[in-house]
Amino acid sequence: MATHTTRMLIIGSGPAGLTAAIYGARAGMEPIVVQGLQPGGQLTITTDVENYPGFRDVVQGPWLMQEMQAQAEHVGTRTVWDTIMEIDLESGPPFRARGDSGDEYIGDVLVIATGAQAKWLGVPGEEALGGKGVSACATCDGFFYRGKTVAVIGGGNTAVEEALYLTHHATEVTLIHRRGELRAEKILQDRLFAHPKINVLWNKRVEAFLGDPGAGGLSALQLADMQTLEISEFPVNGAFVAIGHAPSTALFKGRLEMDANGYLVVEPGTPKTSRPGVFACGDVMDHTYRQAVTAAGTGCMAALDAERFLATFEYLQGEQAQAAE
Ligand code: FAD
Ligand code: NAP
């Protein structure tokens, strides 16, 4: 079991972590990126990406992330295939982390870019039809349903916002909710109910996503009525699961300030967490925007602030060493 020491330890290899790495490496911090179970992050589970700046044509999510990794490595980042299982923030800086491999990682500054995962229903057809009619991101995939019909599953703010957003593309949007009332804010509900393109199906649970992943993709949803238990089929071209996101923050529970939904709390307008020297960027600290470009932007901010922190930290270390002589 090895020990890896760096000035800048980054946990997570999505757009946030890799952008932090690009900036950190160019600032001479020789970052180590611990990739986690999903090297490249959430964009590796999608196909077409059309809203990341710099590309006139559609690019593929996995390709984009390979390019980001290659760029980060080209400027001096080391990426490691490991997952952080334990962390010690209390005695840092430097901060110590232990990987699934047993290796230890020690970083003078820590950048947390562990992202968030959309929650899925876990019903038949959902996985097989993922990217073929089933999605968890209307901003990302809504464009593909221009002139088509879509359903949004969920009853919170995200579901209502997704439904409203999809009206820009789809001909008809149906919100499917398992209860008879929404939990979304009233102002959003008012907009939803007033929209001529949106219908709501109440008290319906999605039992299965139907269709052929090899030909045509999603064609219908199998629904169960929560009151009568009656089963029905609802034909639709696209379905957006919007039942919430879960930030990957279990490691930091009790160690860093989090909001009620488990997102890391940062000083407003900065990537600074509640512990000096620990920075957070991307979806792990942002439940509002959740886009690759915003994740990359906050990754950049984390690296810039990490560099400033490190300059002071190293200066103080130098002074302490001098005083001890
Ligand atoms: P993530 O991409 O979630 O990456 C998190 C990283 O942390 C992963 O590498 C993971 O392995 C790692 N990690 C987690 N825990 C640990 C651990 N304990 N140890 C080590 N590593 C760990 N956005 C767009 O802008 N355009 C799109 O077209 C688009 N399409 C999307 C399609 C889908 C299907 C999905 C799910 C999302 C889409 N998004 C899109 C959203 C976008 O992918 C996210 O906003 C973005 O990836 C967030 O980046 P991130 O770096 O914060 O986190
Ligand atoms: P949420 O508020 O937790 O709502 C999740 C919705 O999905 C609920 O309606 C829930 O149903 C439903 N749901 C959960 N599991 C389900 C399942 N297995 N099957 C069917 N339905 C299921 O999540 P969110 O909407 O993503 O919001 C998360 C947080 O972000 C909230 O605090 C929200 O206010 C905030 N947010 C704010 C904004 C904004 O301010 N504009 C935008 C988006 C999100 P039940 O209602 O029956 O529980």
Tab-separated table of C-alpha atoms and ligand atoms in Angstrom:
chain	number	residue	atom	x	y	z
A	1	MET	CA	0.000	0.000	0.000
A	2	ALA	CA	1.422	3.298	-1.120
A	3	THR	CA	1.242	6.861	0.135
A	4	HIS	CA	0.687	9.580	-2.464
A	5	THR	CA	1.523	13.124	-1.441
A	6	THR	CA	0.463	16.213	-3.361
A	7	ARG	CA	-0.083	19.911	-2.854
A	8	MET	CA	-3.595	19.550	-4.277
A	9	LEU	CA	-5.777	16.507	-3.777
A	10	ILE	CA	-8.940	16.368	-5.875
A	11	ILE	CA	-11.703	13.860	-5.231
A	12	GLY	CA	-13.814	13.314	-8.341
A	13	SER	CA	-13.113	13.300	-12.067
A	14	GLY	CA	-16.177	14.976	-13.586
A	15	PRO	CA	-16.041	18.416	-15.230
A	16	ALA	CA	-15.544	20.114	-11.826
A	17	GLY	CA	-12.640	17.944	-10.654
A	18	LEU	CA	-10.868	17.890	-14.015
A	19	THR	CA	-11.188	21.650	-14.507
A	20	ALA	CA	-9.789	22.203	-11.008
A	21	ALA	CA	-6.962	19.865	-12.042
A	22	ILE	CA	-6.212	21.778	-15.258
A	23	TYR	CA	-5.942	25.065	-13.378
A	24	GLY	CA	-4.115	23.481	-10.425
A	25	ALA	CA	-1.565	21.772	-12.639
A	26	ARG	CA	-0.910	24.941	-14.613
A	27	ALA	CA	-0.304	26.716	-11.287
A	28	GLY	CA	2.316	24.092	-10.412
A	29	MET	CA	0.301	22.329	-7.709
A	30	GLU	CA	0.879	18.885	-9.278
A	31	PRO	CA	-2.642	17.692	-8.501
A	32	ILE	CA	-3.732	14.151	-7.946
A	33	VAL	CA	-7.274	13.352	-9.091
A	34	VAL	CA	-8.878	10.327	-7.469
A	35	GLN	CA	-11.407	9.265	-10.066
A	36	GLY	CA	-13.971	7.265	-8.134
A	37	LEU	CA	-16.367	4.678	-9.457
A	38	GLN	CA	-17.429	6.832	-12.395
A	39	PRO	CA	-14.273	8.146	-14.098
A	40	GLY	CA	-15.353	11.224	-16.061
A	41	GLY	CA	-18.529	11.651	-14.006
A	42	GLN	CA	-22.155	11.901	-15.068
A	43	LEU	CA	-21.486	12.960	-18.664
A	44	THR	CA	-20.080	9.510	-19.344
A	45	ILE	CA	-23.597	8.079	-19.072
A	46	THR	CA	-25.059	10.328	-21.731
A	47	THR	CA	-24.584	10.516	-25.475
A	48	ASP	CA	-25.090	13.853	-27.215
A	49	VAL	CA	-23.920	17.013	-25.481
A	50	GLU	CA	-24.961	20.129	-27.337
A	51	ASN	CA	-24.595	22.883	-24.779
A	52	TYR	CA	-20.948	22.707	-23.738
A	53	PRO	CA	-19.308	25.800	-25.251
A	54	GLY	CA	-16.688	25.463	-27.942
A	55	PHE	CA	-18.229	22.842	-30.204
A	56	ARG	CA	-20.457	23.749	-33.098
A	57	ASP	CA	-21.369	20.114	-33.702
A	58	VAL	CA	-22.800	17.665	-31.204
A	59	VAL	CA	-20.141	15.985	-29.067
A	60	GLN	CA	-20.425	12.777	-27.119
A	61	GLY	CA	-20.345	12.975	-23.318
A	62	PRO	CA	-17.723	10.214	-22.841
A	63	TRP	CA	-15.499	11.755	-25.528
A	64	LEU	CA	-15.721	15.205	-23.906
A	65	MET	CA	-14.645	13.771	-20.570
A	66	GLN	CA	-11.749	11.836	-22.124
A	67	GLU	CA	-10.570	15.103	-23.657
A	68	MET	CA	-10.807	16.903	-20.302
A	69	GLN	CA	-8.804	14.145	-18.648
A	70	ALA	CA	-6.207	14.187	-21.423
A	71	GLN	CA	-5.870	17.960	-21.077
A	72	ALA	CA	-5.514	17.718	-17.286
A	73	GLU	CA	-2.845	15.009	-17.618
A	74	HIS	CA	-1.070	16.902	-20.389
A	75	VAL	CA	-0.467	19.845	-18.058
A	76	GLY	CA	0.761	17.695	-15.174
A	77	THR	CA	-2.175	16.050	-13.354
A	78	ARG	CA	-1.944	12.494	-12.076
A	79	THR	CA	-5.246	10.620	-12.284
A	80	VAL	CA	-5.633	7.604	-10.051
A	81	TRP	CA	-8.137	4.792	-10.386
A	82	ASP	CA	-9.330	4.578	-6.787
A	83	THR	CA	-12.298	5.599	-4.633
A	84	ILE	CA	-11.928	7.501	-1.383
A	85	MET	CA	-13.486	5.560	1.475
A	86	GLU	CA	-12.197	7.451	4.541
A	87	ILE	CA	-11.143	11.005	5.123
A	88	ASP	CA	-9.496	12.957	7.927
A	89	LEU	CA	-10.219	16.668	7.698
A	90	GLU	CA	-9.900	17.408	11.400
A	91	SER	CA	-6.108	17.275	11.690
A	92	GLY	CA	-5.400	19.052	8.382
A	93	PRO	CA	-4.015	20.739	6.463
A	94	PRO	CA	-2.529	18.556	5.134
A	95	PHE	CA	-5.638	16.407	4.685
A	96	ARG	CA	-5.469	12.618	4.623
A	97	ALA	CA	-7.701	10.244	2.697
A	98	ARG	CA	-7.731	6.467	2.304
A	99	GLY	CA	-8.703	4.794	-0.961
A	100	ASP	CA	-10.523	1.551	-1.567
A	101	SER	CA	-7.162	0.163	-2.726
A	102	GLY	CA	-5.712	0.795	0.740
A	103	ASP	CA	-3.492	3.595	-0.578
A	104	GLU	CA	-3.217	6.812	1.401
A	105	TYR	CA	-3.536	10.245	-0.211
A	106	ILE	CA	-2.196	13.364	1.499
A	107	GLY	CA	-3.009	16.808	0.113
A	108	ASP	CA	-2.100	20.275	1.409
A	109	VAL	CA	-5.410	21.433	-0.001
A	110	LEU	CA	-8.459	19.360	-0.763
A	111	VAL	CA	-10.919	19.899	-3.604
A	112	ILE	CA	-14.169	17.971	-3.312
A	113	ALA	CA	-15.818	17.370	-6.695
A	114	THR	CA	-17.805	14.213	-5.965
A	115	GLY	CA	-20.908	15.377	-7.831
A	116	ALA	CA	-24.475	14.260	-7.374
A	117	GLN	CA	-26.466	11.428	-8.802
A	118	ALA	CA	-30.008	11.658	-10.136
A	119	LYS	CA	-32.305	9.345	-8.281
A	120	TRP	CA	-33.950	6.746	-10.488
A	121	LEU	CA	-37.168	4.803	-10.040
A	122	GLY	CA	-35.515	1.400	-10.362
A	123	VAL	CA	-38.355	-0.123	-12.416
A	124	PRO	CA	-38.116	-2.415	-15.478
A	125	GLY	CA	-36.980	-0.783	-18.722
A	126	GLU	CA	-35.527	2.304	-17.055
A	127	GLU	CA	-31.891	1.314	-17.390
A	128	ALA	CA	-32.160	-0.310	-20.827
A	129	LEU	CA	-33.963	2.724	-22.273
A	130	GLY	CA	-31.649	5.266	-20.586
A	131	GLY	CA	-30.588	7.741	-23.309
A	132	LYS	CA	-33.160	6.115	-25.614
A	133	GLY	CA	-36.191	7.993	-24.407
A	134	VAL	CA	-35.528	7.916	-20.667
A	135	SER	CA	-33.547	10.775	-19.149
A	136	ALA	CA	-33.007	12.590	-15.872
A	137	CYS	CA	-32.044	15.965	-17.311
A	138	ALA	CA	-34.456	18.101	-19.344
A	139	THR	CA	-31.922	20.891	-19.937
A	140	CYS	CA	-29.568	18.309	-21.404
A	141	ASP	CA	-31.940	16.179	-23.456
A	142	GLY	CA	-35.110	18.255	-23.913
A	143	PHE	CA	-33.980	19.477	-27.308
A	144	PHE	CA	-34.257	15.953	-28.729
A	145	TYR	CA	-38.030	15.998	-28.134
A	146	ARG	CA	-38.845	18.917	-30.386
A	147	GLY	CA	-42.331	18.241	-31.788
A	148	LYS	CA	-42.774	15.133	-29.625
A	149	THR	CA	-44.637	14.168	-26.463
A	150	VAL	CA	-42.917	13.797	-23.104
A	151	ALA	CA	-43.728	12.846	-19.530
A	152	VAL	CA	-42.057	14.095	-16.366
A	153	ILE	CA	-42.178	11.914	-13.276
A	154	GLY	CA	-42.139	13.591	-9.851
A	155	GLY	CA	-43.937	16.275	-7.888
A	156	GLY	CA	-41.220	18.537	-6.480
A	157	ASN	CA	-39.660	21.766	-7.735
A	158	THR	CA	-37.339	19.904	-10.086
A	159	ALA	CA	-40.194	18.024	-11.781
A	160	VAL	CA	-42.248	21.177	-12.244
A	161	GLU	CA	-39.260	23.146	-13.544
A	162	GLU	CA	-38.395	20.310	-15.925
A	163	ALA	CA	-42.003	20.188	-17.181
A	164	LEU	CA	-42.072	23.952	-17.764
A	165	TYR	CA	-38.700	23.828	-19.519
A	166	LEU	CA	-39.835	20.991	-21.792
A	167	THR	CA	-42.740	23.070	-23.104
A	168	HIS	CA	-40.135	24.950	-25.163
A	169	HIS	CA	-39.510	21.776	-27.141
A	170	ALA	CA	-42.299	19.223	-26.819
A	171	THR	CA	-45.821	19.483	-28.172
A	172	GLU	CA	-47.340	18.019	-25.013
A	173	VAL	CA	-45.914	17.572	-21.519
A	174	THR	CA	-47.541	15.304	-18.946
A	175	LEU	CA	-46.497	15.481	-15.327
A	176	ILE	CA	-47.030	12.145	-13.599
A	177	HIS	CA	-47.135	12.218	-9.817
A	178	ARG	CA	-47.720	9.451	-7.320
A	179	ARG	CA	-49.933	11.568	-5.054
A	180	GLY	CA	-52.842	13.986	-5.444
A	181	GLU	CA	-50.844	17.103	-4.640
A	182	LEU	CA	-47.458	18.489	-5.550
A	183	ARG	CA	-44.754	19.426	-3.123
A	184	ALA	CA	-43.395	22.088	-5.471
A	185	GLU	CA	-43.597	25.754	-4.471
A	186	LYS	CA	-46.953	27.419	-5.139
A	187	ILE	CA	-45.577	29.889	-7.647
A	188	LEU	CA	-44.236	27.024	-9.759
A	189	GLN	CA	-47.481	25.103	-9.403
A	190	ASP	CA	-49.440	28.149	-10.589
A	191	ARG	CA	-47.277	28.382	-13.695
A	192	LEU	CA	-47.615	24.649	-14.293
A	193	PHE	CA	-51.412	24.566	-14.019
A	194	ALA	CA	-51.754	27.643	-16.221
A	195	HIS	CA	-49.621	26.254	-19.027
A	196	PRO	CA	-51.679	25.134	-22.041
A	197	LYS	CA	-49.184	22.420	-23.063
A	198	ILE	CA	-49.060	20.703	-19.643
A	199	ASN	CA	-51.392	18.028	-18.248
A	200	VAL	CA	-51.070	16.352	-14.865
A	201	LEU	CA	-51.789	12.686	-14.178
A	202	TRP	CA	-52.429	12.362	-10.439
A	203	ASN	CA	-51.979	9.299	-8.225
A	204	LYS	CA	-50.095	7.319	-10.814
A	205	ARG	CA	-46.984	5.257	-10.253
A	206	VAL	CA	-44.714	4.293	-13.129
A	207	GLU	CA	-44.441	0.502	-13.088
A	208	ALA	CA	-42.276	0.090	-16.209
A	209	PHE	CA	-40.786	1.881	-19.195
A	210	LEU	CA	-41.875	0.110	-22.399
A	211	GLY	CA	-40.122	0.079	-25.750
A	212	ASP	CA	-37.297	-1.451	-27.743
A	213	PRO	CA	-33.824	-0.086	-26.891
A	214	GLY	CA	-32.606	-1.336	-30.292
A	215	ALA	CA	-35.386	0.193	-32.388
A	216	GLY	CA	-37.313	3.347	-31.609
A	217	GLY	CA	-36.556	3.486	-27.892
A	218	LEU	CA	-39.248	4.377	-25.388
A	219	SER	CA	-42.811	4.042	-26.653
A	220	ALA	CA	-44.995	4.036	-23.526
A	221	LEU	CA	-45.128	3.981	-19.749
A	222	GLN	CA	-46.916	1.335	-17.777
A	223	LEU	CA	-48.802	3.079	-14.996
A	224	ALA	CA	-50.578	1.882	-11.879
A	225	ASP	CA	-53.320	3.975	-10.329
A	226	MET	CA	-52.467	4.378	-6.636
A	227	GLN	CA	-56.142	4.382	-5.610
A	228	THR	CA	-57.786	1.811	-7.888
A	229	LEU	CA	-54.582	-0.206	-8.652
A	230	GLU	CA	-55.733	-0.246	-12.277
A	231	ILE	CA	-52.879	-0.744	-14.751
A	232	SER	CA	-52.760	1.317	-17.948
A	233	GLU	CA	-50.369	2.199	-20.762
A	234	PHE	CA	-49.473	5.788	-21.522
A	235	PRO	CA	-47.869	6.289	-24.966
A	236	VAL	CA	-45.060	8.831	-24.943
A	237	ASN	CA	-41.817	9.614	-26.834
A	238	GLY	CA	-39.706	10.726	-23.881
A	239	ALA	CA	-39.790	10.388	-20.101
A	240	PHE	CA	-37.863	12.498	-17.614
A	241	VAL	CA	-37.384	11.085	-14.139
A	242	ALA	CA	-37.276	14.058	-11.754
A	243	ILE	CA	-37.589	12.595	-8.280
A	244	GLY	CA	-34.589	14.387	-6.813
A	245	HIS	CA	-30.822	14.227	-6.790
A	246	ALA	CA	-28.555	12.838	-4.136
A	247	PRO	CA	-25.220	14.599	-3.633
A	248	SER	CA	-22.276	12.273	-3.022
A	249	THR	CA	-21.399	13.619	0.411
A	250	ALA	CA	-21.660	10.642	2.766
A	251	LEU	CA	-17.890	10.844	3.409
A	252	PHE	CA	-18.177	14.381	4.737
A	253	LYS	CA	-21.147	13.985	7.049
A	254	GLY	CA	-20.403	15.629	10.399
A	255	ARG	CA	-17.130	16.985	9.013
A	256	LEU	CA	-18.325	19.783	6.744
A	257	GLU	CA	-21.403	21.962	6.834
A	258	MET	CA	-24.219	20.631	4.639
A	259	ASP	CA	-27.734	21.804	3.863
A	260	ALA	CA	-30.875	19.813	4.640
A	261	ASN	CA	-30.508	17.867	1.359
A	262	GLY	CA	-26.882	16.894	1.968
A	263	TYR	CA	-25.257	19.423	-0.408
A	264	LEU	CA	-22.006	20.952	0.836
A	265	VAL	CA	-22.464	24.522	1.983
A	266	VAL	CA	-19.955	27.024	0.630
A	267	GLU	CA	-19.352	30.672	1.420
A	268	PRO	CA	-21.682	32.452	-1.040
A	269	GLY	CA	-20.008	33.166	-4.370
A	270	THR	CA	-16.940	31.070	-3.497
A	271	PRO	CA	-16.001	27.370	-3.374
A	272	LYS	CA	-14.885	27.659	0.294
A	273	THR	CA	-16.406	25.048	2.604
A	274	SER	CA	-16.743	25.404	6.344
A	275	ARG	CA	-13.145	24.148	6.777
A	276	PRO	CA	-10.171	26.275	5.638
A	277	GLY	CA	-8.217	24.549	2.881
A	278	VAL	CA	-11.166	22.415	1.768
A	279	PHE	CA	-12.962	23.561	-1.373
A	280	ALA	CA	-16.063	22.186	-3.075
A	281	CYS	CA	-17.101	22.564	-6.695
A	282	GLY	CA	-19.678	21.254	-9.136
A	283	ASP	CA	-22.903	19.426	-8.403
A	284	VAL	CA	-21.817	18.488	-4.885
A	285	MET	CA	-22.359	22.112	-3.827
A	286	ASP	CA	-24.910	23.215	-6.428
A	287	HIS	CA	-28.450	21.876	-6.470
A	288	THR	CA	-29.710	24.646	-8.706
A	289	TYR	CA	-27.786	24.729	-12.004
A	290	ARG	CA	-26.268	21.208	-12.253
A	291	GLN	CA	-24.632	21.647	-15.668
A	292	ALA	CA	-21.243	20.566	-16.974
A	293	VAL	CA	-20.244	24.143	-17.709
A	294	THR	CA	-21.204	25.426	-14.250
A	295	ALA	CA	-19.375	22.479	-12.676
A	296	ALA	CA	-16.292	23.359	-14.738
A	297	GLY	CA	-16.645	27.027	-13.749
A	298	THR	CA	-16.724	26.304	-10.048
A	299	GLY	CA	-13.848	23.833	-10.535
A	300	CYS	CA	-11.808	26.719	-11.879
A	301	MET	CA	-12.790	28.845	-8.871
A	302	ALA	CA	-11.781	26.061	-6.484
A	303	ALA	CA	-8.325	25.813	-8.035
A	304	LEU	CA	-7.778	29.573	-7.949
A	305	ASP	CA	-8.815	29.788	-4.294
A	306	ALA	CA	-6.780	26.678	-3.459
A	307	GLU	CA	-3.701	28.309	-4.948
A	308	ARG	CA	-4.225	31.428	-2.813
A	309	PHE	CA	-4.771	29.339	0.302
A	310	LEU	CA	-1.673	27.290	-0.409
A	311	ALA	CA	0.496	30.380	-0.820
A	312	THR	CA	-0.443	31.534	2.701
A	313	PHE	CA	-0.179	28.011	4.146
A	314	GLU	CA	3.297	27.462	2.706
A	315	TYR	CA	4.428	30.915	3.828
A	316	LEU	CA	3.295	30.165	7.400
A	317	GLN	CA	4.956	26.732	7.277
A	318	GLY	CA	8.204	28.431	6.193
A	319	GLU	CA	7.961	30.898	9.065
A	320	GLN	CA	7.336	28.083	11.559
A	321	ALA	CA	10.346	26.159	10.241
A	322	GLN	CA	12.528	29.255	10.561
A	323	ALA	CA	11.319	29.891	14.116
A	324	ALA	CA	12.139	26.286	15.062
A	325	GLU	CA	15.735	26.601	13.825
B	1	FAD	P1	-19.954	14.461	-11.647
B	1	FAD	O1	-19.950	14.566	-13.125
B	1	FAD	O2	-21.130	13.856	-10.963
B	1	FAD	O3	-18.638	13.689	-11.218
B	1	FAD	C1	-18.463	13.268	-9.900
B	1	FAD	C2	-17.160	12.503	-9.820
B	1	FAD	O4	-16.873	12.216	-8.445
B	1	FAD	C3	-17.156	11.170	-10.550
B	1	FAD	O5	-15.955	11.052	-11.269
B	1	FAD	C4	-17.174	10.135	-9.410
B	1	FAD	O6	-16.528	8.926	-9.763
B	1	FAD	C5	-16.394	10.890	-8.366
B	1	FAD	N1	-16.584	10.436	-6.985
B	1	FAD	C6	-17.731	10.381	-6.267
B	1	FAD	N2	-17.470	9.882	-5.035
B	1	FAD	C7	-16.119	9.633	-4.995
B	1	FAD	C8	-15.242	9.094	-4.005
B	1	FAD	N3	-15.684	8.710	-2.800
B	1	FAD	N4	-13.926	8.963	-4.323
B	1	FAD	C9	-13.457	9.357	-5.522
B	1	FAD	N5	-14.241	9.880	-6.488
B	1	FAD	C10	-15.553	9.993	-6.224
B	1	FAD	N6	-24.886	18.804	-18.287
B	1	FAD	C11	-24.695	19.621	-19.352
B	1	FAD	O7	-24.175	20.725	-19.206
B	1	FAD	N7	-25.036	19.214	-20.610
B	1	FAD	C12	-25.582	17.997	-20.860
B	1	FAD	O8	-25.914	17.681	-22.007
B	1	FAD	C13	-25.781	17.119	-19.751
B	1	FAD	N8	-26.302	15.879	-19.949
B	1	FAD	C14	-26.488	15.067	-18.877
B	1	FAD	C15	-27.032	13.807	-19.097
B	1	FAD	C16	-27.234	12.945	-18.036
B	1	FAD	C17	-27.813	11.584	-18.321
B	1	FAD	C18	-26.873	13.349	-16.714
B	1	FAD	C19	-27.061	12.402	-15.565
B	1	FAD	C20	-26.345	14.604	-16.488
B	1	FAD	C21	-26.168	15.477	-17.565
B	1	FAD	N9	-25.647	16.756	-17.378
B	1	FAD	C22	-25.427	17.581	-18.457
B	1	FAD	C23	-25.278	17.254	-16.042
B	1	FAD	C24	-23.756	17.145	-15.875
B	1	FAD	O9	-23.346	15.852	-16.235
B	1	FAD	C25	-23.381	17.455	-14.434
B	1	FAD	O10	-23.853	18.733	-14.078
B	1	FAD	C26	-21.866	17.429	-14.269
B	1	FAD	O11	-21.341	16.188	-14.678
B	1	FAD	C27	-21.469	17.679	-12.831
B	1	FAD	O12	-20.093	17.605	-12.770
B	1	FAD	P2	-19.305	17.306	-11.418
B	1	FAD	O13	-17.864	17.288	-11.792
B	1	FAD	O14	-19.753	18.228	-10.365
B	1	FAD	O15	-19.790	15.866	-10.928
B	2	NAP	P1	-37.938	16.705	-3.868
B	2	NAP	O1	-38.421	18.029	-3.399
B	2	NAP	O2	-37.415	15.729	-2.888
B	2	NAP	O3	-39.160	16.054	-4.650
B	2	NAP	C1	-39.059	14.788	-5.171
B	2	NAP	C2	-40.402	14.446	-5.795
B	2	NAP	O4	-40.275	13.183	-6.405
B	2	NAP	C3	-41.531	14.384	-4.789
B	2	NAP	O5	-42.716	14.925	-5.324
B	2	NAP	C4	-41.684	12.899	-4.549
B	2	NAP	O6	-42.993	12.483	-4.295
B	2	NAP	C5	-41.259	12.313	-5.864
B	2	NAP	N1	-40.661	11.010	-5.689
B	2	NAP	C6	-39.611	10.677	-4.893
B	2	NAP	N2	-39.346	9.372	-5.017
B	2	NAP	C7	-40.253	8.872	-5.898
B	2	NAP	C8	-40.494	7.593	-6.425
B	2	NAP	N3	-39.738	6.542	-6.094
B	2	NAP	N4	-41.517	7.430	-7.288
B	2	NAP	C9	-42.281	8.487	-7.652
B	2	NAP	N5	-42.093	9.738	-7.190
B	2	NAP	C10	-41.087	9.920	-6.319
B	2	NAP	O7	-36.775	16.822	-4.999
B	2	NAP	P2	-36.489	18.000	-6.024
B	2	NAP	O8	-37.735	18.438	-6.675
B	2	NAP	O9	-35.363	17.533	-6.866
B	2	NAP	O10	-35.962	19.162	-5.091
B	2	NAP	C11	-34.837	18.925	-4.229
B	2	NAP	C12	-34.516	20.197	-3.464
B	2	NAP	O11	-34.039	21.177	-4.375
B	2	NAP	C13	-35.746	20.788	-2.795
B	2	NAP	O12	-35.336	21.400	-1.604
B	2	NAP	C14	-36.212	21.820	-3.769
B	2	NAP	O13	-36.928	22.881	-3.160
B	2	NAP	C15	-34.876	22.316	-4.315
B	2	NAP	N6	-35.072	22.865	-5.658
B	2	NAP	C16	-35.378	24.178	-5.724
B	2	NAP	C17	-35.626	24.746	-6.936
B	2	NAP	C18	-35.983	26.182	-6.983
B	2	NAP	O14	-35.924	26.835	-5.961
B	2	NAP	N7	-36.329	26.728	-8.127
B	2	NAP	C19	-35.560	23.979	-8.100
B	2	NAP	C20	-35.268	22.623	-7.992
B	2	NAP	C21	-35.036	22.073	-6.751
B	2	NAP	P3	-43.762	12.870	-2.945
B	2	NAP	O15	-44.128	14.311	-3.095
B	2	NAP	O16	-44.915	11.956	-2.931
B	2	NAP	O17	-42.791	12.625	-1.828
